[in-house]
PDB file of C-alpha atoms in Angstrom:
ATOM      1  CA  THR A  85     -11.584 -21.212 -17.280  1.00  0.00           C
ATOM      2  CA  LYS A  86      -9.741 -18.448 -15.172  1.00  0.00           C
ATOM      3  CA  ASP A  87      -8.379 -19.747 -11.683  1.00  0.00           C
ATOM      4  CA  GLN A  88      -9.493 -17.360  -9.446  1.00  0.00           C
ATOM      5  CA  SER A  89      -7.781 -18.968  -6.200  1.00  0.00           C
ATOM      6  CA  ILE A  90      -4.935 -16.831  -7.079  1.00  0.00           C
ATOM      7  CA  ILE A  91      -5.237 -13.673  -7.245  1.00  0.00           C
ATOM      8  CA  ILE A  92      -1.615 -11.770  -8.546  1.00  0.00           C
ATOM      9  CA  TYR A  93      -1.394  -8.085  -8.901  1.00  0.00           C
ATOM     10  CA  PRO A  94       0.318  -5.382 -10.292  1.00  0.00           C
ATOM     11  CA  ASN A  95      -0.057  -6.942 -13.632  1.00  0.00           C
ATOM     12  CA  PRO A  96       2.355  -5.802 -15.499  1.00  0.00           C
ATOM     13  CA  ALA A  97       4.385  -5.338 -12.822  1.00  0.00           C
ATOM     14  CA  ALA A  98       7.689  -2.886 -11.868  1.00  0.00           C
ATOM     15  CA  ASP A  99       9.549  -3.563  -8.388  1.00  0.00           C
ATOM     16  CA  LYS A 100       6.977  -5.736  -6.460  1.00  0.00           C
ATOM     17  CA  ILE A 101       4.381  -8.596  -7.329  1.00  0.00           C
ATOM     18  CA  TYR A 102       1.451  -9.491  -4.470  1.00  0.00           C
ATOM     19  CA  LEU A 103       0.005 -12.766  -4.549  1.00  0.00           C
ATOM     20  CA  LYS A 104      -3.322 -13.733  -2.486  1.00  0.00           C
ATOM     21  CA  SER A 105      -4.145 -17.417  -2.331  1.00  0.00           C
ATOM     22  CA  LYS A 106      -7.426 -19.375  -1.295  1.00  0.00           C
ATOM     23  CA  SER A 107      -4.870 -21.801   0.038  1.00  0.00           C
ATOM     24  CA  LYS A 108      -1.666 -21.740   1.313  1.00  0.00           C
ATOM     25  CA  ILE A 109       1.780 -20.775  -1.090  1.00  0.00           C
ATOM     26  CA  ALA A 110       5.088 -23.035  -0.909  1.00  0.00           C
ATOM     27  CA  SER A 111       6.930 -21.878  -3.780  1.00  0.00           C
ATOM     28  CA  VAL A 112       6.742 -19.484  -6.733  1.00  0.00           C
ATOM     29  CA  VAL A 113       9.356 -20.290  -9.724  1.00  0.00           C
ATOM     30  CA  TRP A 114       9.842 -17.662 -12.503  1.00  0.00           C
ATOM     31  CA  ILE A 115       9.713 -19.149 -15.808  1.00  0.00           C
ATOM     32  CA  ASP A 116      11.199 -16.897 -18.854  1.00  0.00           C
ATOM     33  CA  ASN A 117      10.103 -16.646 -22.558  1.00  0.00           C
ATOM     34  CA  LEU A 118      12.524 -19.094 -23.511  1.00  0.00           C
ATOM     35  CA  GLY A 119      11.464 -21.477 -21.239  1.00  0.00           C
ATOM     36  CA  ASN A 120      14.337 -21.512 -18.776  1.00  0.00           C
ATOM     37  CA  MET A 121      13.868 -21.231 -14.466  1.00  0.00           C
ATOM     38  CA  ASN A 122      14.684 -17.749 -14.209  1.00  0.00           C
ATOM     39  CA  THR A 123      14.212 -17.925  -9.807  1.00  0.00           C
ATOM     40  CA  THR A 124      12.882 -19.854  -7.105  1.00  0.00           C
ATOM     41  CA  SER A 125      11.071 -18.043  -4.115  1.00  0.00           C
ATOM     42  CA  ARG A 126      10.761 -20.383  -1.152  1.00  0.00           C
ATOM     43  CA  ILE A 127       7.838 -19.135   1.156  1.00  0.00           C
ATOM     44  CA  VAL A 128       9.170 -20.400   4.576  1.00  0.00           C
ATOM     45  CA  SER A 129       5.735 -21.528   6.406  1.00  0.00           C
ATOM     46  CA  GLY A 130       3.049 -20.831   3.618  1.00  0.00           C
ATOM     47  CA  ALA A 131       1.365 -17.951   3.363  1.00  0.00           C
ATOM     48  CA  TYR A 132      -1.684 -17.032   2.351  1.00  0.00           C
ATOM     49  CA  ASP A 133      -0.917 -13.382   0.658  1.00  0.00           C
ATOM     50  CA  VAL A 134       2.563 -12.653  -0.661  1.00  0.00           C
ATOM     51  CA  SER A 135       4.745  -9.958  -1.644  1.00  0.00           C
ATOM     52  CA  ILE A 136       7.611 -11.088  -4.248  1.00  0.00           C
ATOM     53  CA  SER A 137       9.969  -8.170  -5.213  1.00  0.00           C
ATOM     54  CA  VAL A 138      11.663  -8.535  -9.150  1.00  0.00           C
ATOM     55  CA  ASP A 139      13.863  -5.763  -9.436  1.00  0.00           C
ATOM     56  CA  ASN A 140      15.992  -8.630 -10.033  1.00  0.00           C
ATOM     57  CA  LEU A 141      14.429  -9.936 -13.326  1.00  0.00           C
ATOM     58  CA  PRO A 142      14.625  -8.664 -16.995  1.00  0.00           C
ATOM     59  CA  ASP A 143      11.254  -7.339 -18.578  1.00  0.00           C
ATOM     60  CA  CYS A 144       9.915 -10.615 -19.940  1.00  0.00           C
ATOM     61  CA  LEU A 145       6.776 -12.213 -20.106  1.00  0.00           C
ATOM     62  CA  TYR A 146       7.006 -15.024 -17.715  1.00  0.00           C
ATOM     63  CA  LEU A 147       5.126 -18.069 -16.310  1.00  0.00           C
ATOM     64  CA  LEU A 148       4.951 -18.747 -12.574  1.00  0.00           C
ATOM     65  CA  ARG A 149       4.500 -22.233 -11.340  1.00  0.00           C
ATOM     66  CA  ILE A 150       2.958 -21.417  -8.096  1.00  0.00           C
ATOM     67  CA  THR A 151       2.661 -24.372  -5.403  1.00  0.00           C
ATOM     68  CA  GLY A 152       0.593 -24.943  -2.455  1.00  0.00           C
ATOM     69  CA  VAL A 153       2.130 -26.873   0.750  1.00  0.00           C
ATOM     70  CA  ASP A 154      -0.646 -29.268  -0.489  1.00  0.00           C
ATOM     71  CA  TYR A 155       1.652 -29.820  -3.611  1.00  0.00           C
ATOM     72  CA  THR A 156      -0.160 -28.898  -6.538  1.00  0.00           C
ATOM     73  CA  SER A 157       0.452 -26.395  -8.889  1.00  0.00           C
ATOM     74  CA  THR A 158      -1.031 -23.730 -10.804  1.00  0.00           C
ATOM     75  CA  PHE A 159       0.604 -21.731 -13.452  1.00  0.00           C
ATOM     76  CA  HIS A 160      -0.329 -17.773 -14.347  1.00  0.00           C
ATOM     77  CA  LYS A 161       1.521 -14.940 -16.947  1.00  0.00           C
ATOM     78  CA  VAL A 162       3.026 -12.277 -15.312  1.00  0.00           C
ATOM     79  CA  CYS A 163       4.774  -9.657 -17.219  1.00  0.00           C
ATOM     80  CA  ILE A 164       7.639  -7.425 -16.039  1.00  0.00           C
ATOM     81  CA  LYS A 165       7.602  -4.012 -17.742  1.00  0.00           C
ATOM     82  CA  ARG A 166       9.702  -0.732 -15.942  1.00  0.00           C
TER      83      ARG A 166
END
């Protein structure tokens, strides 16, 4: 089943992505199609709504590991395409 607790848009994205979650987000790790961790976005105080600039990321299909403040992680695919 698809996890509906986190909504990510737009997908594909060109300059920013937005995440809406039912629980607070602590960090987002970007894993590229070769399995390399590209970058990590840490959310300082935890937030339900997050925007992340993707200007510095090359066009690629990424796997996002989104970790909540309760240390649970979910994985989501996001495409960066310009």
